[in-house]
Coordinates of C-alpha atoms and ligand atoms in Angstrom, one line a residue:
M1 CA 0.0 0.0 0.0
I2 CA 1.4 3.4 -0.9
T3 CA 0.8 6.5 1.3
G4 CA 1.8 9.4 -1.0
K5 CA 4.2 10.5 1.7
N6 CA 7.9 11.5 1.5
C7 CA 10.5 9.1 2.9
I8 CA 12.6 11.2 5.2
A9 CA 15.6 9.3 6.8
G10 CA 13.6 6.1 7.0
D11 CA 10.3 7.6 8.2
F12 CA 7.2 8.4 6.1
S13 CA 6.3 12.1 6.4
A14 CA 3.8 14.5 4.9
K15 CA 4.0 17.9 6.5
G16 CA 3.1 19.9 3.4
S17 CA -0.2 20.8 1.8
V18 CA 0.7 20.8 -1.9
V19 CA -0.3 17.5 -3.6
F20 CA -0.1 16.0 -7.1
K21 CA -1.3 12.8 -8.7
T22 CA 0.3 10.5 -11.3
T23 CA -1.4 9.5 -14.5
N24 CA -2.4 6.2 -16.0
P25 CA -1.5 7.0 -19.6
K26 CA -3.2 3.9 -21.1
L27 CA -6.5 4.8 -19.6
N28 CA -5.8 8.5 -19.7
I29 CA -7.0 9.0 -16.1
E30 CA -5.4 10.2 -12.9
N31 CA -4.4 7.6 -10.4
P32 CA -6.0 7.9 -7.0
T33 CA -3.1 8.5 -4.6
A34 CA -2.4 12.2 -3.7
F35 CA 1.4 12.6 -3.3
V36 CA 2.4 15.3 -0.8
E37 CA 5.2 17.5 -1.9
A38 CA 8.1 17.8 0.6
T39 CA 8.3 21.0 2.6
K40 CA 11.6 23.0 3.0
E41 CA 11.7 21.6 6.6
E42 CA 11.5 18.0 5.3
I43 CA 14.2 18.6 2.7
E44 CA 16.4 20.1 5.5
E45 CA 15.7 17.1 7.6
A46 CA 16.5 14.7 4.8
V47 CA 19.8 16.4 4.0
S48 CA 21.0 16.9 7.6
S49 CA 20.2 13.3 8.4
A50 CA 22.2 12.3 5.2
W51 CA 25.1 14.4 6.5
S52 CA 25.1 12.7 9.9
A53 CA 24.8 9.3 8.2
F54 CA 27.7 10.1 5.9
K55 CA 30.1 10.3 8.8
I56 CA 29.3 6.7 9.7
F57 CA 28.4 5.3 6.2
R58 CA 31.6 6.4 4.6
N59 CA 33.5 4.1 6.9
V60 CA 31.2 1.1 6.8
P61 CA 33.3 -1.8 5.4
G62 CA 32.7 -2.7 1.7
K63 CA 31.3 -6.1 2.6
Q64 CA 28.6 -4.5 4.8
R65 CA 27.7 -2.0 2.1
A66 CA 27.5 -5.0 -0.3
A67 CA 25.0 -6.7 2.1
F68 CA 22.9 -3.5 2.1
L69 CA 22.9 -3.4 -1.7
N70 CA 22.0 -7.1 -2.0
A71 CA 19.2 -6.6 0.6
I72 CA 17.8 -3.7 -1.5
A73 CA 17.6 -6.1 -4.5
D74 CA 15.9 -8.8 -2.4
E75 CA 13.4 -6.3 -1.0
I76 CA 12.6 -5.0 -4.5
L77 CA 11.9 -8.6 -5.6
A78 CA 9.8 -9.2 -2.5
L79 CA 7.5 -6.3 -3.6
D80 CA 6.4 -8.8 -6.3
Q81 CA 3.3 -8.0 -8.3
E82 CA 2.4 -4.9 -6.4
L83 CA 5.5 -3.2 -7.8
V84 CA 4.9 -4.5 -11.3
D85 CA 1.3 -3.4 -11.3
M86 CA 2.2 0.1 -10.0
Y87 CA 4.9 0.4 -12.7
V88 CA 2.5 -0.6 -15.5
T89 CA -0.2 1.7 -14.2
E90 CA 2.0 4.8 -13.9
S91 CA 4.1 4.3 -17.1
G92 CA 1.9 2.7 -19.7
L93 CA 4.8 0.3 -20.3
P94 CA 3.9 -3.4 -20.6
E95 CA 4.3 -6.0 -17.8
G96 CA 7.2 -7.8 -19.6
R97 CA 9.2 -4.5 -19.7
A98 CA 8.4 -3.9 -15.9
K99 CA 9.8 -7.4 -15.0
G100 CA 12.8 -7.0 -17.3
E101 CA 13.6 -3.6 -15.8
R102 CA 13.2 -5.0 -12.3
G103 CA 15.7 -7.7 -13.2
R104 CA 18.1 -5.1 -14.6
T105 CA 17.8 -2.9 -11.4
M106 CA 18.5 -5.9 -9.2
G107 CA 21.4 -6.9 -11.4
Q108 CA 22.9 -3.4 -11.1
L109 CA 22.6 -3.4 -7.3
R110 CA 24.2 -6.9 -7.1
S111 CA 27.0 -5.9 -9.5
F112 CA 27.9 -2.9 -7.3
A113 CA 27.7 -5.1 -4.2
E114 CA 30.2 -7.4 -5.8
L115 CA 32.4 -4.5 -6.8
V116 CA 32.7 -3.1 -3.3
S117 CA 33.2 -6.5 -1.6
N118 CA 36.9 -5.9 -2.0
D119 CA 38.8 -2.7 -2.4
H120 CA 40.1 -3.0 -6.0
W121 CA 37.6 -0.3 -7.2
R122 CA 39.5 2.2 -5.1
E123 CA 42.5 2.0 -7.4
N124 CA 44.8 2.2 -4.4
T125 CA 48.4 3.1 -5.3
F126 CA 51.5 2.7 -3.1
D127 CA 54.8 4.5 -3.5
A128 CA 57.3 3.2 -1.0
A129 CA 59.6 5.7 0.9
Q130 CA 63.2 6.0 -0.3
P131 CA 64.9 7.6 2.8
D132 CA 68.3 7.3 1.1
R133 CA 67.3 8.9 -2.2
K134 CA 69.7 11.7 -3.3
P135 CA 69.6 14.7 -3.4
L136 CA 66.3 14.4 -1.5
P137 CA 64.7 11.5 0.3
K138 CA 61.3 10.4 -0.9
D139 CA 58.4 10.0 1.5
D140 CA 56.0 7.1 1.7
L141 CA 52.9 8.0 -0.4
R142 CA 49.6 6.1 -0.7
K143 CA 46.5 7.1 -2.7
T144 CA 42.9 5.9 -2.5
M145 CA 39.4 7.0 -3.4
I146 CA 37.0 8.4 -0.8
P147 CA 33.2 9.2 -1.1
L148 CA 32.2 12.8 -1.8
G149 CA 29.2 13.1 0.6
P150 CA 25.4 13.1 0.2
V151 CA 24.2 12.8 -3.4
A152 CA 21.0 14.1 -4.9
V153 CA 19.5 11.8 -7.5
F154 CA 16.9 12.8 -10.1
G155 CA 15.4 9.7 -11.7
A156 CA 14.3 9.3 -15.3
S157 CA 10.8 9.3 -16.5
N158 CA 11.6 6.6 -19.1
F159 CA 13.1 4.0 -16.7
P160 CA 10.9 4.0 -13.6
L161 CA 13.1 1.4 -12.0
A162 CA 16.6 1.0 -13.6
Y163 CA 17.3 4.8 -13.7
S164 CA 15.3 5.9 -10.8
T165 CA 14.9 5.5 -7.0
A166 CA 17.2 2.4 -6.7
G167 CA 18.6 2.7 -10.2
G168 CA 22.2 3.0 -11.4
D169 CA 22.9 6.5 -9.8
T170 CA 21.6 5.4 -6.4
A171 CA 23.3 2.0 -6.4
S172 CA 26.6 3.4 -7.4
A173 CA 26.5 6.3 -4.9
L174 CA 25.5 4.0 -2.0
A175 CA 28.3 1.5 -3.1
A176 CA 30.8 4.4 -3.0
G177 CA 29.7 5.3 0.6
C178 CA 27.5 8.3 -0.2
P179 CA 24.0 8.7 1.3
V180 CA 21.4 9.4 -1.3
I181 CA 18.4 11.7 -1.5
V182 CA 16.2 10.9 -4.5
K183 CA 13.7 13.5 -5.9
S184 CA 11.1 11.0 -7.1
H185 CA 10.0 11.5 -10.7
P186 CA 6.5 13.0 -10.5
M187 CA 5.3 10.7 -13.3
H188 CA 5.9 7.6 -11.3
A189 CA 5.9 8.7 -7.6
G190 CA 4.0 5.5 -6.5
T191 CA 6.7 3.2 -8.1
S192 CA 9.3 5.4 -6.4
E193 CA 7.5 5.1 -3.0
L194 CA 7.4 1.3 -3.1
V195 CA 11.1 1.1 -4.0
A196 CA 11.9 3.7 -1.3
S197 CA 10.2 1.5 1.2
A198 CA 12.3 -1.5 0.0
I199 CA 15.5 0.5 0.5
V200 CA 14.4 1.6 4.0
R201 CA 13.7 -2.1 5.0
A202 CA 17.0 -3.1 3.6
A203 CA 18.8 -0.4 5.5
G204 CA 17.1 -1.5 8.7
K205 CA 17.9 -5.2 8.2
T206 CA 21.6 -4.5 7.4
G207 CA 22.2 -2.0 10.2
M208 CA 22.8 1.1 8.0
P209 CA 22.6 4.5 9.7
K210 CA 19.4 6.4 9.6
G211 CA 19.5 9.1 6.9
V212 CA 21.5 6.9 4.5
F213 CA 18.5 7.2 2.1
S214 CA 15.6 9.6 1.7
S215 CA 13.1 10.2 -1.1
I216 CA 11.2 13.4 -1.6
N217 CA 8.2 14.3 -3.7
G218 CA 8.0 17.6 -5.4
G219 CA 8.3 19.8 -8.4
I220 CA 11.1 22.0 -9.7
Q221 CA 11.5 24.0 -6.5
A222 CA 12.1 20.9 -4.4
G223 CA 14.9 19.9 -6.8
V224 CA 16.4 23.4 -6.7
D225 CA 16.4 23.4 -2.9
L226 CA 18.1 20.1 -2.8
V227 CA 20.8 21.0 -5.3
N228 CA 21.4 24.3 -3.5
H229 CA 21.8 22.7 -0.1
P230 CA 25.4 23.1 1.1
K231 CA 25.6 19.6 2.4
I232 CA 24.7 18.0 -0.9
K233 CA 28.0 17.2 -2.6
A234 CA 27.1 15.8 -6.0
V235 CA 24.1 15.3 -8.3
G236 CA 23.0 12.5 -10.6
F237 CA 20.4 13.3 -13.2
T238 CA 18.7 11.6 -16.2
G239 CA 16.2 13.5 -18.3
S240 CA 15.9 16.5 -20.6
I241 CA 18.7 18.9 -21.7
T242 CA 16.7 21.8 -20.2
G243 CA 16.4 20.1 -16.8
G244 CA 20.0 18.8 -16.7
R245 CA 21.5 22.1 -17.8
A246 CA 19.4 24.1 -15.3
L247 CA 20.7 21.9 -12.4
F248 CA 24.3 22.0 -13.8
D249 CA 24.2 25.8 -13.9
L250 CA 22.6 26.0 -10.4
A251 CA 25.3 23.7 -9.0
A252 CA 28.1 25.8 -10.6
K253 CA 26.7 29.0 -9.1
R254 CA 26.7 27.7 -5.5
E255 CA 29.3 29.1 -3.1
E256 CA 30.8 25.6 -3.2
P257 CA 30.2 24.4 -6.7
I258 CA 29.5 20.6 -7.0
P259 CA 29.6 18.1 -9.8
V260 CA 26.4 17.4 -11.7
F261 CA 26.5 14.1 -13.7
A262 CA 23.6 14.6 -16.1
E263 CA 22.7 12.2 -18.8
M264 CA 20.5 14.0 -21.2
G265 CA 20.1 11.8 -24.3
S266 CA 20.9 12.3 -27.9
I267 CA 19.9 11.6 -31.5
N268 CA 22.4 8.7 -31.8
P269 CA 23.6 8.9 -35.5
V270 CA 23.7 5.7 -37.5
I271 CA 25.9 5.7 -40.6
I272 CA 24.6 3.2 -43.2
T273 CA 27.0 2.8 -46.1
P274 CA 25.6 2.5 -49.7
S275 CA 27.3 -0.9 -49.8
A276 CA 25.3 -2.1 -46.8
I277 CA 22.1 -0.8 -48.3
A278 CA 22.8 -2.4 -51.6
K279 CA 23.5 -5.8 -50.0
R280 CA 20.9 -5.9 -47.2
G281 CA 18.8 -2.8 -47.3
N282 CA 15.5 -4.6 -46.5
E283 CA 17.0 -6.4 -43.6
I284 CA 18.5 -3.2 -42.1
A285 CA 15.1 -1.4 -42.6
K286 CA 13.3 -4.2 -40.6
T287 CA 15.9 -4.2 -37.8
Y288 CA 15.8 -0.4 -37.6
A289 CA 12.0 -0.2 -37.6
G290 CA 12.2 -2.3 -34.4
S291 CA 14.9 -0.2 -32.8
I292 CA 13.2 3.2 -33.6
T293 CA 9.9 2.0 -32.1
L294 CA 11.3 0.0 -29.2
G295 CA 9.8 1.3 -25.9
T296 CA 7.7 3.7 -28.0
G297 CA 11.0 5.4 -29.0
Q298 CA 11.5 6.6 -25.4
F299 CA 15.1 5.6 -25.0
C300 CA 18.1 7.9 -24.8
T301 CA 19.8 5.6 -27.3
N302 CA 16.9 5.8 -29.8
P303 CA 18.3 6.0 -33.4
G304 CA 16.9 9.4 -34.4
L305 CA 19.3 10.1 -37.2
L306 CA 20.3 7.8 -40.1
L307 CA 23.0 9.1 -42.3
T308 CA 23.8 7.7 -45.8
I309 CA 25.1 8.7 -49.2
K310 CA 22.5 9.2 -51.8
D311 CA 22.6 6.7 -54.7
E312 CA 20.1 4.7 -56.8
N313 CA 19.2 2.4 -53.8
T314 CA 18.6 5.1 -51.2
Q315 CA 15.0 6.0 -51.8
D316 CA 13.9 2.3 -51.9
F317 CA 15.7 1.9 -48.5
V318 CA 13.9 4.9 -47.0
N319 CA 10.5 3.7 -48.3
E320 CA 11.1 0.3 -46.9
L321 CA 12.2 1.7 -43.5
A322 CA 9.0 3.8 -43.4
K323 CA 6.8 0.8 -44.4
E324 CA 8.3 -1.4 -41.8
T325 CA 8.1 1.3 -39.1
I326 CA 4.5 2.2 -39.6
A327 CA 3.5 -1.5 -39.9
L328 CA 4.3 -1.9 -36.2
D329 CA 1.4 -1.3 -33.8
P330 CA 1.4 2.1 -32.2
Q331 CA 2.3 2.1 -28.5
C332 CA 1.4 4.2 -25.4
M333 CA 3.8 6.9 -24.3
L334 CA 4.8 7.5 -20.7
H335 CA 2.6 10.5 -20.0
P336 CA 0.4 13.0 -21.7
N337 CA 3.2 15.6 -21.4
I338 CA 5.7 13.3 -23.1
K339 CA 3.1 12.7 -25.9
S340 CA 2.5 16.4 -26.4
G341 CA 6.3 17.0 -26.4
Y342 CA 6.7 14.3 -29.0
E343 CA 4.1 15.9 -31.3
K344 CA 5.4 19.4 -30.8
K345 CA 9.1 18.5 -31.5
G346 CA 8.2 16.1 -34.3
G347 CA 6.1 18.9 -35.9
D348 CA 8.9 21.4 -35.5
V349 CA 11.3 19.2 -37.3
T350 CA 9.0 17.9 -40.1
S351 CA 7.9 21.5 -40.9
Q352 CA 11.4 22.6 -41.7
L353 CA 12.5 23.4 -45.3
G354 CA 13.4 20.3 -47.3
V355 CA 12.1 17.7 -44.8
E356 CA 9.8 15.1 -46.3
V357 CA 7.7 12.8 -44.2
V358 CA 8.0 9.4 -45.9
G359 CA 5.8 7.4 -43.5
K360 CA 3.6 8.3 -40.5
V361 CA 1.0 6.2 -38.7
E362 CA -2.3 7.7 -39.7
G363 CA -5.8 7.4 -38.2
D364 CA -7.3 7.8 -34.8
L365 CA -5.1 6.6 -32.0
E366 CA -5.8 6.1 -28.3
P367 CA -5.1 9.4 -26.4
N368 CA -1.5 8.8 -25.4
Y369 CA -0.4 6.6 -28.2
A370 CA 2.3 7.8 -30.5
A371 CA 2.2 7.9 -34.3
S372 CA 5.6 6.6 -35.5
V373 CA 7.3 8.9 -38.1
V374 CA 10.1 8.3 -40.7
A375 CA 11.3 11.5 -42.4
T376 CA 14.1 12.3 -44.9
V377 CA 16.1 15.3 -45.8
S378 CA 19.2 16.1 -47.9
G379 CA 22.6 16.5 -46.3
T380 CA 22.8 20.1 -47.4
E381 CA 19.5 21.1 -45.7
F382 CA 20.5 19.1 -42.6
L383 CA 23.8 20.9 -42.3
A384 CA 22.2 24.3 -42.8
N385 CA 19.5 23.9 -40.1
P386 CA 20.3 23.2 -36.5
K387 CA 16.6 22.7 -35.7
L388 CA 17.0 19.3 -37.5
H389 CA 19.6 18.2 -35.0
Q390 CA 17.3 18.2 -31.9
E391 CA 16.1 15.1 -30.2
V392 CA 12.5 14.1 -30.9
F393 CA 11.8 11.9 -27.9
G394 CA 9.6 9.1 -29.3
P395 CA 9.3 6.7 -32.3
F396 CA 10.8 9.2 -34.8
S397 CA 13.8 8.9 -37.1
M398 CA 15.2 11.0 -40.0
V399 CA 17.3 9.7 -42.9
V400 CA 19.8 12.2 -44.1
Q401 CA 20.9 11.7 -47.7
C402 CA 24.4 13.2 -48.2
K403 CA 25.7 14.0 -51.6
D404 CA 29.1 12.4 -51.0
E405 CA 31.5 11.0 -48.4
A406 CA 33.0 14.5 -47.7
A407 CA 29.5 15.8 -46.8
L408 CA 28.8 12.8 -44.6
L409 CA 32.1 13.4 -42.7
Q410 CA 31.2 17.1 -42.4
I411 CA 27.9 16.2 -40.8
I412 CA 29.4 13.8 -38.3
E413 CA 32.1 16.3 -37.3
G414 CA 29.4 19.1 -36.9
L415 CA 27.1 17.0 -34.7
E416 CA 26.6 17.9 -31.0
G417 CA 27.9 15.3 -28.5
Q418 CA 26.1 12.0 -28.6
L419 CA 25.7 8.9 -26.4
T420 CA 26.2 6.5 -29.3
G421 CA 27.2 6.3 -33.0
T422 CA 26.6 3.3 -35.1
L423 CA 28.3 2.1 -38.3
I424 CA 26.4 -0.3 -40.6
A425 CA 28.9 -1.4 -43.2
E426 CA 30.3 -4.2 -45.3
E427 CA 33.6 -6.0 -44.9
N428 CA 35.0 -4.6 -48.2
D429 CA 33.1 -1.4 -48.0
S430 CA 33.4 1.3 -50.7
L431 CA 33.7 4.0 -48.0
D432 CA 36.8 4.8 -45.9
L433 CA 35.5 3.3 -42.6
V434 CA 38.6 4.3 -40.6
E435 CA 37.9 7.9 -41.4
I436 CA 34.2 7.5 -40.3
V437 CA 35.1 5.8 -37.1
D438 CA 37.7 8.5 -36.4
A439 CA 35.1 11.2 -36.8
L440 CA 32.5 9.3 -34.7
E441 CA 35.0 8.7 -31.9
N442 CA 35.3 12.4 -31.4
R443 CA 31.5 12.9 -31.0
V444 CA 30.2 9.9 -29.1
G445 CA 30.7 7.7 -26.0
R446 CA 29.9 4.3 -27.6
I447 CA 30.4 3.1 -31.2
I448 CA 28.4 0.1 -32.4
Y449 CA 29.4 -1.9 -35.5
N450 CA 26.6 -3.5 -37.5
G451 CA 24.1 -3.4 -34.6
V452 CA 21.5 -1.1 -33.1
P453 CA 22.2 1.5 -30.3
T454 CA 19.1 0.6 -28.2
G455 CA 19.9 -2.0 -25.5
V456 CA 22.6 -0.9 -23.0
E457 CA 24.4 -3.8 -21.5
V458 CA 25.3 -3.3 -17.8
C459 CA 29.0 -4.3 -17.5
P460 CA 32.4 -2.7 -16.8
S461 CA 33.2 -2.1 -20.5
M462 CA 29.9 -0.1 -21.1
Q463 CA 30.3 3.6 -21.7
H464 CA 26.9 5.5 -21.3
G465 CA 27.7 9.2 -21.5
G466 CA 29.2 11.3 -24.3
P467 CA 30.4 14.8 -25.1
Y468 CA 28.0 17.6 -24.1
P469 CA 25.0 17.7 -24.4
A470 CA 24.7 13.9 -24.3
S471 CA 26.1 14.2 -20.8
T472 CA 27.7 17.0 -18.6
D473 CA 30.9 15.1 -18.1
S474 CA 32.0 12.7 -20.9
R475 CA 34.8 11.2 -18.8
F476 CA 32.3 9.2 -16.8
T477 CA 29.6 6.6 -17.4
A478 CA 26.1 6.4 -15.9
V479 CA 25.9 2.6 -16.6
G480 CA 28.2 -0.2 -15.5
T481 CA 30.4 -0.5 -12.5
H482 CA 32.7 2.4 -13.5
A483 CA 29.7 4.7 -12.7
I484 CA 31.0 4.6 -9.1
K485 CA 33.9 6.9 -10.1
R486 CA 31.4 9.8 -10.3
W487 CA 31.0 9.8 -6.5
V488 CA 34.5 9.6 -5.2
R489 CA 37.7 11.7 -5.1
P490 CA 41.3 10.8 -4.7
V491 CA 43.2 11.5 -1.5
S492 CA 47.0 11.0 -0.9
Y493 CA 48.5 10.1 2.5
Q494 CA 52.1 11.1 2.9
S495 CA 54.4 9.7 5.6
F496 CA 51.4 8.3 7.5
P497 CA 51.8 6.1 10.6
K498 CA 50.0 2.7 10.0
N499 CA 47.5 3.3 12.8
L500 CA 46.2 6.4 11.1
L501 CA 45.9 5.0 7.6
P502 CA 42.6 3.5 6.4
D503 CA 42.6 -0.3 6.6
H504 CA 42.7 -0.7 2.9
L505 CA 45.9 1.3 2.6
N506 CA 47.7 -0.7 5.2
G507 CA 49.5 -2.9 2.7
Ligands
NAP1 P1 12.9 16.3 -17.2 O1 11.8 17.3 -17.6 O2 14.2 16.8 -17.5 O3 12.7 16.0 -15.7 C1 13.5 15.1 -15.0 C2 13.5 15.4 -13.5 O4 14.2 16.7 -13.3 C3 12.1 15.6 -12.9 O5 12.1 15.2 -11.6 C4 11.9 17.1 -13.0 O6 11.1 17.6 -12.1 C5 13.3 17.6 -12.7 N1 13.6 18.9 -13.3 C6 13.4 19.3 -14.6 N2 13.8 20.5 -14.8 C7 14.2 21.0 -13.6 C8 14.8 22.3 -13.2 N3 14.9 23.3 -14.1 N4 15.1 22.4 -11.9 C9 15.0 21.4 -11.1 N5 14.5 20.2 -11.4 C10 14.1 20.0 -12.7 O7 12.7 15.0 -18.0 P2 11.4 14.0 -18.1 O8 10.3 14.5 -17.2 O9 12.0 12.7 -17.8 O10 11.0 14.1 -19.6 C11 10.8 15.3 -20.3 C12 11.5 15.3 -21.6 O11 12.9 15.0 -21.3 C13 11.1 14.2 -22.5 O12 10.0 14.6 -23.3 C14 12.3 14.0 -23.3 O13 12.4 15.0 -24.4 C15 13.4 14.2 -22.4 N6 14.0 13.0 -21.9 C16 15.0 12.5 -22.4 C17 15.6 11.3 -22.0 C18 16.7 10.7 -22.6 O14 17.2 9.8 -22.1 N7 17.2 11.3 -23.7 C19 15.0 10.6 -20.9 C20 13.9 11.2 -20.3 C21 13.4 12.3 -20.8 P3 9.6 18.1 -12.5 O15 9.0 16.9 -13.3 O16 8.9 18.3 -11.3 O17 9.8 19.3 -13.4

């Protein structure tokens, strides 16, 4: 049973009077629970408890933190059908996706648990003293990683579990030894409350300090208050460029600026060579129709931009892609606002000079269902018009037909930073693939060869983050165990007596 309350340092609390409700996008109705927005007093309580907890939690041995993370995974699973039903009701996503995402969320928690079960992740380095070194002796130096402090997490609308309350940001921050305060996403506050209750139970069972986790309901002001609080030391965010950039600017203007790791999505260029189209155009079209419409296109890795060089096969390929895409059943979007955003941005792009809509699902759709769109434009028009470079969040993709290889390279080099870039090519391709890969490397965080960008494996070699605006710091990943590096900083100990060194530096 959900209460609509905030979870402040382990207690459920509702001191405020402002409430909001979530939506069932499939039925296009409001869900019954009224969620009470956190007051300034409650936010203060959450942060000051997190600060007190930090002093203990930062020194909790890795194995105990691992037990906490594993217990969160167990408690999430124990929520069983109640969690699945809440997820489906608030997101419009199917039950299979809910269960898959739950598995991914638990897998992430367990992989961070395994990571911190020993201290390898700290990248400890040791430089032995050389007292007899000439002309000057060298001191004993040891370096390790320590947690930054309480972290504010803003979950994503499009992953109510895996990038939300107990998602990758929370799991990696807790693993690092940082208490977490989540601002629950207002589109799935009920899912968030259930997961928050699981975290609280796990913290209780594994003896974690009160204040190690809180979750607050609220709108923009609650997020602003959280980021502005002097005892918040870092921010994790997944969502729009507008939201991520606003929080980044806010954090930079604080008296003590703090890092904001915002993952803001991209249009994920896919380069399809004429040789690949000539050999297997229909197969590529079918595969890409599936990728463009997967999750109703509501993925940060959605392939929104397909780049090729115009020849005698290009138009057939574009027609086939459009045919395959609109043949797939329209799906529900996450929320009426996401649907209206999709229609507005899609309309902005398709009304630009030179853009042709090749395929669009027509007819009456259910209120929050999305009409998939495939459009095309010439390379020259694309280059000249930055409006065509923006993300249309939903089942939308645009094929850009360049006049030659030089124009293709110019487009890649001119793109904003991207999460992914994909190359669909043949073994003995007519294009210079090395040059294309070189250009892509400079613009993206992950390069896929002969595959699709949707589907983000959770493993140490994954890079989920690219040059701005894909993310605010391309040196870090939001997915995979290296995500822990966002929440720690290096400290060196010089000439330290053994009894004052942290245990893991006593080698
Ligand atoms: P969002 O609007 O960026 O919101 C994400 C979270 O940040 C919410 O909790 C939101 O609170 C908060 N927030 C937004 N702007 C803020 C600000 N200026 N100050 C403080 N907090 C702020 O993203 P969304 O709700 O998930 O979806 C909206 C659009 O974002 C989508 O239509 C899509 O274009 C894009 N999006 C992209 C990706 C991606 O991976 N590429 C993923 C999700 C969404 P409030 O809701 O209370 O404002």
